[in-house]
mmCIF file of C-alpha atoms in Angstrom:
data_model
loop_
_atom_site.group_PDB
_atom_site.id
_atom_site.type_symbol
_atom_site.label_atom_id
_atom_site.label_comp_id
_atom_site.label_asym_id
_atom_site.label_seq_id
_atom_site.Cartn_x
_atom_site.Cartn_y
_atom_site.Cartn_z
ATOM 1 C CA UNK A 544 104.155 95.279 80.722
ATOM 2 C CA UNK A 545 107.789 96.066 81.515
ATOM 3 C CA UNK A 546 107.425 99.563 79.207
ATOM 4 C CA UNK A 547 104.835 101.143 81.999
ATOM 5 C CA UNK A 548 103.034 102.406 78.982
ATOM 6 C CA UNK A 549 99.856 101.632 80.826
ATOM 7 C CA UNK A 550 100.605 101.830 84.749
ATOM 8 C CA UNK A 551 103.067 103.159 86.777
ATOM 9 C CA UNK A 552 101.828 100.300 89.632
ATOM 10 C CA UNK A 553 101.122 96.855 89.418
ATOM 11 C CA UNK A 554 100.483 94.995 92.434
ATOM 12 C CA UNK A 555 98.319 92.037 92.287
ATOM 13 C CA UNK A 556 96.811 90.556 96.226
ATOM 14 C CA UNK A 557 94.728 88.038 94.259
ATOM 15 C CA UNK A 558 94.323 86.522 91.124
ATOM 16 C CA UNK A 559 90.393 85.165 90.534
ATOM 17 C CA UNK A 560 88.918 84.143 87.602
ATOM 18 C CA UNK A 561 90.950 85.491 85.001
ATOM 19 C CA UNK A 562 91.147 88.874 86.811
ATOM 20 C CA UNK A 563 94.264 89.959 89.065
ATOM 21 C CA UNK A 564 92.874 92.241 92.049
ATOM 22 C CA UNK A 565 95.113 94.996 93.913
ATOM 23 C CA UNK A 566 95.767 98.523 94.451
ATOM 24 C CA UNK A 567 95.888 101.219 91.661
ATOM 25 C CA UNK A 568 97.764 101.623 88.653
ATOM 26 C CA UNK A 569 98.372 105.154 88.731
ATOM 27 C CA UNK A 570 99.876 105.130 92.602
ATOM 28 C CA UNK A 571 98.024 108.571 92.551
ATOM 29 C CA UNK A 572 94.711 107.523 93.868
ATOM 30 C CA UNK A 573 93.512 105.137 97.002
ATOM 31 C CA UNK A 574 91.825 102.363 94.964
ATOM 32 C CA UNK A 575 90.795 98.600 94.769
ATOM 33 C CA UNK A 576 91.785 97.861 91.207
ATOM 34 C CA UNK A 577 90.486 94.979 88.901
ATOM 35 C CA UNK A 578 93.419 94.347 86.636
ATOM 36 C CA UNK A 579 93.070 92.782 83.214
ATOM 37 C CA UNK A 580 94.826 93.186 79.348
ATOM 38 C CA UNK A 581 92.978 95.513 76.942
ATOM 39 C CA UNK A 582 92.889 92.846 73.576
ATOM 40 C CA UNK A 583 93.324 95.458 71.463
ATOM 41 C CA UNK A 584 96.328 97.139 72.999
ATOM 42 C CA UNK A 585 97.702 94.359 74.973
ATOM 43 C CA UNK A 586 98.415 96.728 77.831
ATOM 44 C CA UNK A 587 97.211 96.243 81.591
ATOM 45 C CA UNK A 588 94.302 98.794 81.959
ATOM 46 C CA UNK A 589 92.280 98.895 85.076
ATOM 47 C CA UNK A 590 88.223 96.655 84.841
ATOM 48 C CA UNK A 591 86.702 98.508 87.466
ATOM 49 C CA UNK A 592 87.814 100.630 90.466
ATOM 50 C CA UNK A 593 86.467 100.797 94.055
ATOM 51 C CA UNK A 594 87.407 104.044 96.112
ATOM 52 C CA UNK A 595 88.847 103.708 99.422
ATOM 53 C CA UNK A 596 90.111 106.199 102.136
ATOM 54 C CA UNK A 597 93.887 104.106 102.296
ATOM 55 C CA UNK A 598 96.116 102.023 100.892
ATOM 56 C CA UNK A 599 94.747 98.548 100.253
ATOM 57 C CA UNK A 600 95.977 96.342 102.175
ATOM 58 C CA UNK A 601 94.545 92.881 101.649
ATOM 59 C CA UNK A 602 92.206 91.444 99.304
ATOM 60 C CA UNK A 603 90.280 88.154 99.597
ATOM 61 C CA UNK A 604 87.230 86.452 97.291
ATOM 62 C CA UNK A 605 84.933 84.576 98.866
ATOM 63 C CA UNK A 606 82.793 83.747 95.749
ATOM 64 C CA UNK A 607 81.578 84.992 92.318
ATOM 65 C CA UNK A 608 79.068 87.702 94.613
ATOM 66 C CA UNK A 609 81.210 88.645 97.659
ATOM 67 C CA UNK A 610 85.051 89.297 98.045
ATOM 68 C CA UNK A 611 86.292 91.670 101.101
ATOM 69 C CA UNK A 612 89.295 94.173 101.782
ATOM 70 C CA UNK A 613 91.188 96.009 104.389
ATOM 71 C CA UNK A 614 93.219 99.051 104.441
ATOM 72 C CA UNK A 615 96.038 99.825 106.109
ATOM 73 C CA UNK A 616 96.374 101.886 109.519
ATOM 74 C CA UNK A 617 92.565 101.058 109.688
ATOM 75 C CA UNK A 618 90.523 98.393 111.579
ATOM 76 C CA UNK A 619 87.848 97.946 109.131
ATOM 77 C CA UNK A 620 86.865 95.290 106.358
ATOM 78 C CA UNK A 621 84.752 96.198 103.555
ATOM 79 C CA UNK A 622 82.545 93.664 100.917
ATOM 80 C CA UNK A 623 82.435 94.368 97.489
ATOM 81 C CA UNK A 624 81.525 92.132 94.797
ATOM 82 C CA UNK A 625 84.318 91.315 92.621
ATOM 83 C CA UNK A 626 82.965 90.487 89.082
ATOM 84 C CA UNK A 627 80.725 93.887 89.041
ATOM 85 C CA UNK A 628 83.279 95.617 91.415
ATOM 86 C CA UNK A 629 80.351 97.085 93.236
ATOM 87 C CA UNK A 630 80.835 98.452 96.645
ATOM 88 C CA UNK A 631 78.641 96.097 99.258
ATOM 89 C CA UNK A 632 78.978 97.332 102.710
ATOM 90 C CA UNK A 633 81.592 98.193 105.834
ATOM 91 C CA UNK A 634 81.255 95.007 108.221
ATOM 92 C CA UNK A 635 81.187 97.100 112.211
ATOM 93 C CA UNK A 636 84.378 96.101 113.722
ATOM 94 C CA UNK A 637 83.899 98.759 116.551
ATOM 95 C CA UNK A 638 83.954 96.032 119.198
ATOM 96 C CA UNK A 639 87.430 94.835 118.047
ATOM 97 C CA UNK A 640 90.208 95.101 120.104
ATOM 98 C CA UNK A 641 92.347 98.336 119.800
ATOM 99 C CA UNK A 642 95.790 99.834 121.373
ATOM 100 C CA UNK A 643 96.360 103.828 121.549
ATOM 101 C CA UNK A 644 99.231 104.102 123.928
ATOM 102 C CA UNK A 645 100.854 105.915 121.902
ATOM 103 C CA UNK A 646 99.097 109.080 119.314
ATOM 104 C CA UNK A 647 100.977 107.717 116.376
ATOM 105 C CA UNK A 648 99.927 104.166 117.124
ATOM 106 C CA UNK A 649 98.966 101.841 114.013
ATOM 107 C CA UNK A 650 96.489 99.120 113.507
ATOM 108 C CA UNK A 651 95.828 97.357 110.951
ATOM 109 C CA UNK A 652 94.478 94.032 109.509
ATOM 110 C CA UNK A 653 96.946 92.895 106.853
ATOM 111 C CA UNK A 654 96.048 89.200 106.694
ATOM 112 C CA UNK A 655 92.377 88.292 105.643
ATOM 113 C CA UNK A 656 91.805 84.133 106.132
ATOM 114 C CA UNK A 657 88.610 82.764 105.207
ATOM 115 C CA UNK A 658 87.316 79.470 106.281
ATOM 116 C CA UNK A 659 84.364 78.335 104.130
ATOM 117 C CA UNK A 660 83.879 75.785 105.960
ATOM 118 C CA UNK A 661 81.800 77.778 108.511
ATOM 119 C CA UNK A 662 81.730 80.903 106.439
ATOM 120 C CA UNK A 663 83.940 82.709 109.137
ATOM 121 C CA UNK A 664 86.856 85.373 108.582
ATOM 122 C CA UNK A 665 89.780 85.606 110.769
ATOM 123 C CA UNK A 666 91.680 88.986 110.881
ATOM 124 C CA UNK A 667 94.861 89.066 112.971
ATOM 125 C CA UNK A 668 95.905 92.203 114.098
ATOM 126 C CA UNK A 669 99.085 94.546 113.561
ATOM 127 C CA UNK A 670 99.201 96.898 116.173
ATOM 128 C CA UNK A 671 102.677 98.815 115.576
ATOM 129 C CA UNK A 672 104.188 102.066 117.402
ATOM 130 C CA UNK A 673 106.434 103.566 114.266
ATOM 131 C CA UNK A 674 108.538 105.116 117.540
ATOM 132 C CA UNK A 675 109.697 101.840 118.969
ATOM 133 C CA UNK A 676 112.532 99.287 116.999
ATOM 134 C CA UNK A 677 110.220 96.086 116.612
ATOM 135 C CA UNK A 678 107.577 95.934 114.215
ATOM 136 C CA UNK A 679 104.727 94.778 116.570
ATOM 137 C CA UNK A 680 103.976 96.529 120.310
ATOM 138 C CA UNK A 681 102.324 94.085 121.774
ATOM 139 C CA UNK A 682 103.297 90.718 123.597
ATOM 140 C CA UNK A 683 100.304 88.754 122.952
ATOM 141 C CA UNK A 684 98.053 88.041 119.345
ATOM 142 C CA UNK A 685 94.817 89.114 118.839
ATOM 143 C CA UNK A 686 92.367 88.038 115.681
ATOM 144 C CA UNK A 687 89.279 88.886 115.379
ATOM 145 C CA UNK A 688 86.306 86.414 113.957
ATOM 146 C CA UNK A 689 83.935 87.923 111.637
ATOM 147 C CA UNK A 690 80.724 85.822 110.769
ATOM 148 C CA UNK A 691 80.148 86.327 107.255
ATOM 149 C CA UNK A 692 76.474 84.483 107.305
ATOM 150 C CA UNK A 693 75.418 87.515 109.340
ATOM 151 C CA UNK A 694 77.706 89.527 108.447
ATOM 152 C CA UNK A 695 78.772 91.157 111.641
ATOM 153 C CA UNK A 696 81.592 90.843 114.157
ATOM 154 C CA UNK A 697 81.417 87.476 116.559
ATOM 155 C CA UNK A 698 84.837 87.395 118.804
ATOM 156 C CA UNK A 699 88.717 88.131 119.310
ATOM 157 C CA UNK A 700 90.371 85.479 119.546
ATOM 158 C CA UNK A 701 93.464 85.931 122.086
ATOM 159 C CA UNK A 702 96.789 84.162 122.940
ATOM 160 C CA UNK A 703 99.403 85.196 125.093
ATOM 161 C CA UNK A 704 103.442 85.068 124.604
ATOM 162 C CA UNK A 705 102.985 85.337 121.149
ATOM 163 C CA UNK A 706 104.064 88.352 118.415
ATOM 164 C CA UNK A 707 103.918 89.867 115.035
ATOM 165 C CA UNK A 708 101.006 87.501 112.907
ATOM 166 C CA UNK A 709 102.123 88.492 109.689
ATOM 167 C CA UNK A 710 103.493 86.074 107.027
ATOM 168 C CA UNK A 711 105.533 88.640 104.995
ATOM 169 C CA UNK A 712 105.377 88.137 101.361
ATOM 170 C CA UNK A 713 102.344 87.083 99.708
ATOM 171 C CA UNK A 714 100.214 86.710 103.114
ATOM 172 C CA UNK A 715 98.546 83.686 101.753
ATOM 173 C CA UNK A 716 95.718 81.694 104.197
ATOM 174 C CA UNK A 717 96.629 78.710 105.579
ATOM 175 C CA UNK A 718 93.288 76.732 105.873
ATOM 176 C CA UNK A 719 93.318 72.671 106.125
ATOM 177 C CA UNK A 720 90.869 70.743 104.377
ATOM 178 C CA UNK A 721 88.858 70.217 107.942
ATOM 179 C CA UNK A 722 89.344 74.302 108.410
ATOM 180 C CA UNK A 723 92.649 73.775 111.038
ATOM 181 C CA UNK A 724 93.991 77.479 110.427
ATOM 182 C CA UNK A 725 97.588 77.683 110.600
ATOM 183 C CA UNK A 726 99.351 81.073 111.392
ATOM 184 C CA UNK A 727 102.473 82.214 111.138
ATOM 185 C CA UNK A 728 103.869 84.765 114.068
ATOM 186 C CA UNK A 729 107.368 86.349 112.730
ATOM 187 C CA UNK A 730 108.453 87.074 116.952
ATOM 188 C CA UNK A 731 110.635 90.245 116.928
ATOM 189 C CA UNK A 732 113.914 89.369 114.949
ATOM 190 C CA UNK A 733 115.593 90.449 117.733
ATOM 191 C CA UNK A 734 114.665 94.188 117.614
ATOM 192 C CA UNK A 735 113.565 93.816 121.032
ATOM 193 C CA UNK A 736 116.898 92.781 122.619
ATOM 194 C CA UNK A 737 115.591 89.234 122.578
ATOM 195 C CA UNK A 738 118.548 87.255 120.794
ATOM 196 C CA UNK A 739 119.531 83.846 119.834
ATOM 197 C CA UNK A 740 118.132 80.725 122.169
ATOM 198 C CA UNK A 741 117.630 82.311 125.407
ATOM 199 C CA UNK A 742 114.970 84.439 123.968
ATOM 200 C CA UNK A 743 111.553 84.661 124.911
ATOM 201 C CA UNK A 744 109.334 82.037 122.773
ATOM 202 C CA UNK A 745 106.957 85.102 121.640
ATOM 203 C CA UNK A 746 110.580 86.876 120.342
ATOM 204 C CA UNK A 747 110.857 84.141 117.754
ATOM 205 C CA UNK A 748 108.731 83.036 114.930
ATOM 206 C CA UNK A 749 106.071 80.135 115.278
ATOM 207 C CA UNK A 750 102.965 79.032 113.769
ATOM 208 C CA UNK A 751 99.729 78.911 115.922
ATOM 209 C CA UNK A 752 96.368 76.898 115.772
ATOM 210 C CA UNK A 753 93.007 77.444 115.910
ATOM 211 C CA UNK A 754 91.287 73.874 115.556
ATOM 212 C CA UNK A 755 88.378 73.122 112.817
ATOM 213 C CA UNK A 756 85.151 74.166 114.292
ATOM 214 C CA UNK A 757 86.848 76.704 116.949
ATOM 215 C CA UNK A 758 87.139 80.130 117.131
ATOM 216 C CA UNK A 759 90.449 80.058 119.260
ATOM 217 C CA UNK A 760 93.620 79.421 119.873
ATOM 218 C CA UNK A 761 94.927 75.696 121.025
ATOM 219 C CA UNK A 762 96.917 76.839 123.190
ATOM 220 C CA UNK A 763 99.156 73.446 123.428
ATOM 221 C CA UNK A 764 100.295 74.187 119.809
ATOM 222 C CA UNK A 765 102.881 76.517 118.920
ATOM 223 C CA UNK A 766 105.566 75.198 115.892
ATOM 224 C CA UNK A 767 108.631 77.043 115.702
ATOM 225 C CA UNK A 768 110.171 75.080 112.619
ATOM 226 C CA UNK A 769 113.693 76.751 112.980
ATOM 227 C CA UNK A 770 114.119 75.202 115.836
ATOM 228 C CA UNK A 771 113.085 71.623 114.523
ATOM 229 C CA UNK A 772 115.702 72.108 112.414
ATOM 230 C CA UNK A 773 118.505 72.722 115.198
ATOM 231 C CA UNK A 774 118.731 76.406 114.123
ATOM 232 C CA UNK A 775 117.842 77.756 117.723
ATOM 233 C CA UNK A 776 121.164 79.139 118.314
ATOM 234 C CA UNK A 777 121.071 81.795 115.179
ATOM 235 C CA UNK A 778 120.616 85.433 116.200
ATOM 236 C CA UNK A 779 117.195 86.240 114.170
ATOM 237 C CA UNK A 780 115.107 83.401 113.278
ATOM 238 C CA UNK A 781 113.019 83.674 110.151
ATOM 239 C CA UNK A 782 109.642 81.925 108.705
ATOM 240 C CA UNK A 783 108.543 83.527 105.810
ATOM 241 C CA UNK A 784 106.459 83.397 103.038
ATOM 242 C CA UNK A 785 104.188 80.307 104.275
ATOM 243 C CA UNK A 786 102.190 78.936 101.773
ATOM 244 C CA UNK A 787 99.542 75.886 102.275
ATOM 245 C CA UNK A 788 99.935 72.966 99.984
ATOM 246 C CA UNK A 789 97.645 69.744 100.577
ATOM 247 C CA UNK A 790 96.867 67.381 103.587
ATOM 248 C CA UNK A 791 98.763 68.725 106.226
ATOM 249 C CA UNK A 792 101.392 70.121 104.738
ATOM 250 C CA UNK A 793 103.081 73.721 104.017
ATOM 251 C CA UNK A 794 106.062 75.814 102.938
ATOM 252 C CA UNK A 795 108.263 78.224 104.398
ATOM 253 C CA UNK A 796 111.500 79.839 103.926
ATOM 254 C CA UNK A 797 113.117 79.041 107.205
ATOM 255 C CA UNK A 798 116.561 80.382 108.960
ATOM 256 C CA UNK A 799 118.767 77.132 107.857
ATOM 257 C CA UNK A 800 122.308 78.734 108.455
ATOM 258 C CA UNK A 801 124.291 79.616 110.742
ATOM 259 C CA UNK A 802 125.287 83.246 111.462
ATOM 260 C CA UNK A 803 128.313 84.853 109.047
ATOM 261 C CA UNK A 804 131.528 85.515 111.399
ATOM 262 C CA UNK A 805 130.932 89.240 109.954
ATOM 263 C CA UNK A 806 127.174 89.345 111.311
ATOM 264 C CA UNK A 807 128.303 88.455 114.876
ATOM 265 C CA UNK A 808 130.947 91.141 114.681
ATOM 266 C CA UNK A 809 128.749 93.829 113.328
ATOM 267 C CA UNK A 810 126.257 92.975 116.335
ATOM 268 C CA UNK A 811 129.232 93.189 118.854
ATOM 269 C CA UNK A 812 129.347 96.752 117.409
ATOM 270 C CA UNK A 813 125.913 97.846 117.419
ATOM 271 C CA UNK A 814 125.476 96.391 120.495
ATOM 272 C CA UNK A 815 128.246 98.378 122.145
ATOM 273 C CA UNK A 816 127.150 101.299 120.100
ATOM 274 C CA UNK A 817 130.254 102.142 118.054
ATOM 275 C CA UNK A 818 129.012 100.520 115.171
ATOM 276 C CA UNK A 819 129.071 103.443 112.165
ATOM 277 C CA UNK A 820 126.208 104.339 109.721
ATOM 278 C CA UNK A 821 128.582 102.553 107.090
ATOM 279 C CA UNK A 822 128.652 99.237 109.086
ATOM 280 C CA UNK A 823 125.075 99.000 110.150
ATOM 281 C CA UNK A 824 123.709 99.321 106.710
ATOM 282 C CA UNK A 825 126.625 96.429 106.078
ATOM 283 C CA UNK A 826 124.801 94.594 108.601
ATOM 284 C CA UNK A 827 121.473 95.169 107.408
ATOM 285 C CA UNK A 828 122.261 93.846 103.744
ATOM 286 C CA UNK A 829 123.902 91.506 105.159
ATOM 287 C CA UNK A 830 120.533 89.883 107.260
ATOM 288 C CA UNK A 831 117.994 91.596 105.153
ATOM 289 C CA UNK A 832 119.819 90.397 101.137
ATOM 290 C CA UNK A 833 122.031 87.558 103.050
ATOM 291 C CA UNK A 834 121.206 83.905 101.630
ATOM 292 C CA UNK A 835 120.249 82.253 104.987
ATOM 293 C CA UNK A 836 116.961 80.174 104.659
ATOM 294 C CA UNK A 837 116.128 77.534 102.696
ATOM 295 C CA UNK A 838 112.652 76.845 101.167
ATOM 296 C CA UNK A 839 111.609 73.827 103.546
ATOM 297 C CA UNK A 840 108.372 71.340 103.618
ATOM 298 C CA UNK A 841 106.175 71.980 107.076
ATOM 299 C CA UNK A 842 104.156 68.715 108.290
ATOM 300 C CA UNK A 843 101.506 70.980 110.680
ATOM 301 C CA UNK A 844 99.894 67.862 111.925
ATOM 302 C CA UNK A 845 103.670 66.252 112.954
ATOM 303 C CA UNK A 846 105.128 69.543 113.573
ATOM 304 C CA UNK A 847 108.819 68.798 111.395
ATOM 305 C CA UNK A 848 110.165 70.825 108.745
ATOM 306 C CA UNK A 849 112.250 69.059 105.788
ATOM 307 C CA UNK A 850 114.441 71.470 104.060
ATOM 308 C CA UNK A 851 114.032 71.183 99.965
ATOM 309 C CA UNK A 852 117.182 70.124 98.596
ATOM 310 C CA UNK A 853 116.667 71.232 94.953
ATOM 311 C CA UNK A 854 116.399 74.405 96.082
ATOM 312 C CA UNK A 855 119.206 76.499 96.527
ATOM 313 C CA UNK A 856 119.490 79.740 100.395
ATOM 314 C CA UNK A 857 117.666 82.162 99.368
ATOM 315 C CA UNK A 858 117.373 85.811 101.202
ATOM 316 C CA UNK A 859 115.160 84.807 104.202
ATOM 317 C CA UNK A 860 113.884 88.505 104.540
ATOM 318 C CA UNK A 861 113.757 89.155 101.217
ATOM 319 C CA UNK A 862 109.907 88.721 101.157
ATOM 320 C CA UNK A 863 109.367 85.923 99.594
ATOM 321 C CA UNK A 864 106.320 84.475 97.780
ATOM 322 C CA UNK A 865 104.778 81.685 97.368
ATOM 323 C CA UNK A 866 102.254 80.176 95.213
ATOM 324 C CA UNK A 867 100.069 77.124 94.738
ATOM 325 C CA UNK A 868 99.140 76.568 91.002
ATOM 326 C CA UNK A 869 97.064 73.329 90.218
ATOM 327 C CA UNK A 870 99.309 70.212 91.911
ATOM 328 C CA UNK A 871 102.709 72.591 91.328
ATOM 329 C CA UNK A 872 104.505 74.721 93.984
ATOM 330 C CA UNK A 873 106.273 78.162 93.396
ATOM 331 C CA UNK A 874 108.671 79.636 95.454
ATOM 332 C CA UNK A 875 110.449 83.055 94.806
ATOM 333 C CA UNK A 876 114.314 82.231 95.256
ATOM 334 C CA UNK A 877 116.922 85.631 95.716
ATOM 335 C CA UNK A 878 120.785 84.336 96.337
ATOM 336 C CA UNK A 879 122.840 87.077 95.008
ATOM 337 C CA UNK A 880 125.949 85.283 95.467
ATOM 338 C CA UNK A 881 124.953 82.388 93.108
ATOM 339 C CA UNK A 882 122.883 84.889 90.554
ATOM 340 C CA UNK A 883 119.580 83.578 91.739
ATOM 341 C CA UNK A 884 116.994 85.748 91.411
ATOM 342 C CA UNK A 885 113.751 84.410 90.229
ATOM 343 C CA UNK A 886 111.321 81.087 90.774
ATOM 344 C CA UNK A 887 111.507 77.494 91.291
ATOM 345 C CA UNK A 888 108.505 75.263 90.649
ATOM 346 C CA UNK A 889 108.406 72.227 93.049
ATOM 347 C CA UNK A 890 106.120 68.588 92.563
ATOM 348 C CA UNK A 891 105.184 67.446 95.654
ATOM 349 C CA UNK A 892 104.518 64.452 93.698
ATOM 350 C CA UNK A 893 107.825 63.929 93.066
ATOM 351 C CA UNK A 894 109.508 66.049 95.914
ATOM 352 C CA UNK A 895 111.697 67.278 93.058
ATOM 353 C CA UNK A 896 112.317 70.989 91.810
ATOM 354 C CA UNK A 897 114.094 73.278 89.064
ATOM 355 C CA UNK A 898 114.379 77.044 88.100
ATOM 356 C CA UNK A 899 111.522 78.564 85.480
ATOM 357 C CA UNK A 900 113.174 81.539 85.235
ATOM 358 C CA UNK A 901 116.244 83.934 86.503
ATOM 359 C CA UNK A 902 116.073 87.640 86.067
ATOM 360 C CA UNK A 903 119.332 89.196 85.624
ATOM 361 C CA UNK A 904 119.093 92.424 85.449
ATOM 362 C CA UNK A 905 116.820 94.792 87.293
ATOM 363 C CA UNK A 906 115.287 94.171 90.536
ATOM 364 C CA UNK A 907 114.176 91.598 93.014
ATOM 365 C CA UNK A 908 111.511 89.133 91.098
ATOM 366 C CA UNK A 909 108.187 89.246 93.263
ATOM 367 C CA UNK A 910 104.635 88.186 92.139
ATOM 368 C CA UNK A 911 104.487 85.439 89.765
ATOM 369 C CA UNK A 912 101.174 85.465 88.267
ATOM 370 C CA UNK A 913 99.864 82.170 86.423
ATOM 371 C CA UNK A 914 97.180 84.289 83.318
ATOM 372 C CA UNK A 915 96.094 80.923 81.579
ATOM 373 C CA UNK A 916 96.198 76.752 81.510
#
């Protein structure tokens, strides 16, 4: 795999049945790929392709008959069936909610959650103008509600003083076993001029609810974990990479530290606007590569965060993933100061954790993809 013999692109959304499902190999064409390993060559070849008009952006499988997409910078969400990769049908979306204040105005569904409990699909949306510093233009969350038994669209759900519903990293679902869905809003990491505890709740990250059986928000629930953790004061909060475990409870990569002496100085500089190119991309590494979250346990039902002692900071912006593989956790762990750069496998079972692996030379370590038992 690491030769490119057989790809020049490997990005797996999902892994189903013995198949990994993302965009092309060839980053030449706009594509939903089926990936799986030829037995005769051992390479990664491409089992099927569906065309699209973008970029995928998410993938999720439903069943053996019906898995759905989106693309990015497009409001739509497409069926296919994923173990004949045939195309199905575009779901009508036209009475979503849209923004176009601005011509190069983007929206996009990058998060697909499926609750089987009702059959429903939940699609929050992006809505970002490239023009402006924060990633999301908008000061309230929208997601629409998309009734797979008829296969049409049913509602938007809407909640105010709330931004940015994007986990960042492996955008995984965070469905209870009564169908509570859980998500995470990252707020504006300052980039709005929102800073540190006097800003506005919807600047900083916190998880929202929409109860079992409901297709909105509660709007008496909103869990910022960094601040359970006394954190409030930090500059730019982050809860990333949120991952559902079992009964209740989840995983994040929270802002656990407080800010470097350097990062506040940089800020007084950029702030002021003498700051040079040299020293803001210091101060990007700094918050972007900087070890400053730790991989922490989420009660949802309590609303309390526990921080993971076995595992070591890792870069809380660094994207990371996480992954849910029979009873075992995996959480992708970047600390270039202690030459972490790889995955730690935690047992809830036994609240205890180690490292599988550490890359040490290349780049970051992303996906990790479980291909057997």
């Amino acid at each position: 795999m690491t030769q490119f013999n057989s790809f020049s692109g490997y990005y797996p959304e999902i892994v189903y049945k013995n198949f990994a499902y993302g965009g092309p190999l060839d980053n030449e064409n706009f594509e939903l790929s089926r990936y799986a390993v030829d037995e005769e060559s051992g390479q990664v070849i491409a089992a099927g392709t569906i065309p699209t008009t973008a970029q995928v952006s998410n993938i999720k499988i439903l069943n053996d008959n019906m898995g759905v997409y989106t693309v990015f910078d497009t409001q739509k969400l497409f069926v296919f069936n994923p173990l004949t990769m045939e195309f199905i049908q575009e779901i009508d979306l036209s009475q979503a909610i849209t923004f176009t204040e601005e011509d190069d105005q983007r929206n996009s569904y990058f998060q697909i959650i499926y609750r089987p409990q009702d059959n429903k699909v939940f699609l929050p949306l992006i809505t970002d103008i490239p023009s402006t510093g924060p990633f999301y233009d908008q000061t309230n969350v929208y997601v629409e509600v998309i009734d797979m038994n008829a296969m049409a669209w049913e509602s938007t759900a809407e909640l105010a003083d709330a931004t940015y519903p994007i986990t960042r990293g492996m955008e995984n679902s965070v469905v209870d076993e009564q169908g509570n869905i859980y998500i995470t809003c990252q707020g504006s990491y300052s980039l709005d001029g929102q800073a540190g505890p006097t800003a506005a709740p919807r600047s900083r990250p916190q998880i929202l609810k929409i109860p079992a059986g409901s297709t909105d928000f509660d709007p008496s629930y909103r869990f910022n974990p960094v601040d359970f953790l006394g954190f409030n004061f930090v500059v730019a909060q982050f809860v990333t990479g949120t991952t559902y475990g079992a009964s209740g409870i989840a995983y994040a990569a929270i802002s656990a530290k407080a800010d470097d002496a350097r990062v506040l100085e940089l800020l007084q500089l950029v702030g002021a606007g003498t700051a040079t190119e040299a020293e803001f991309n210091e101060l990007r590494n700094l918050v972007i590569n900087g070890a400053n979250s730790r991989w922490a346990k989420l009660d949802l039902n309590a609303q309390t965060a526990m921080v993971i002692e076995d595992i070591p900071f890792t870069a809380g912006f660094g994207y990371p993933f996480g992954y849910k593989y029979d009873d075992k956790m995996y959480f992708q762990t970047f600390n270039q100061e202690a030459g972490i750069n790889g995955y730690y496998e935690y047992d809830p079972a036994t609240d205890t954790s180690f490292n599988i692996f550490n890359i040490t030379a290349g780049g970051i370590a992303t996906q990790l993809v479980k291909l057997q038992e």
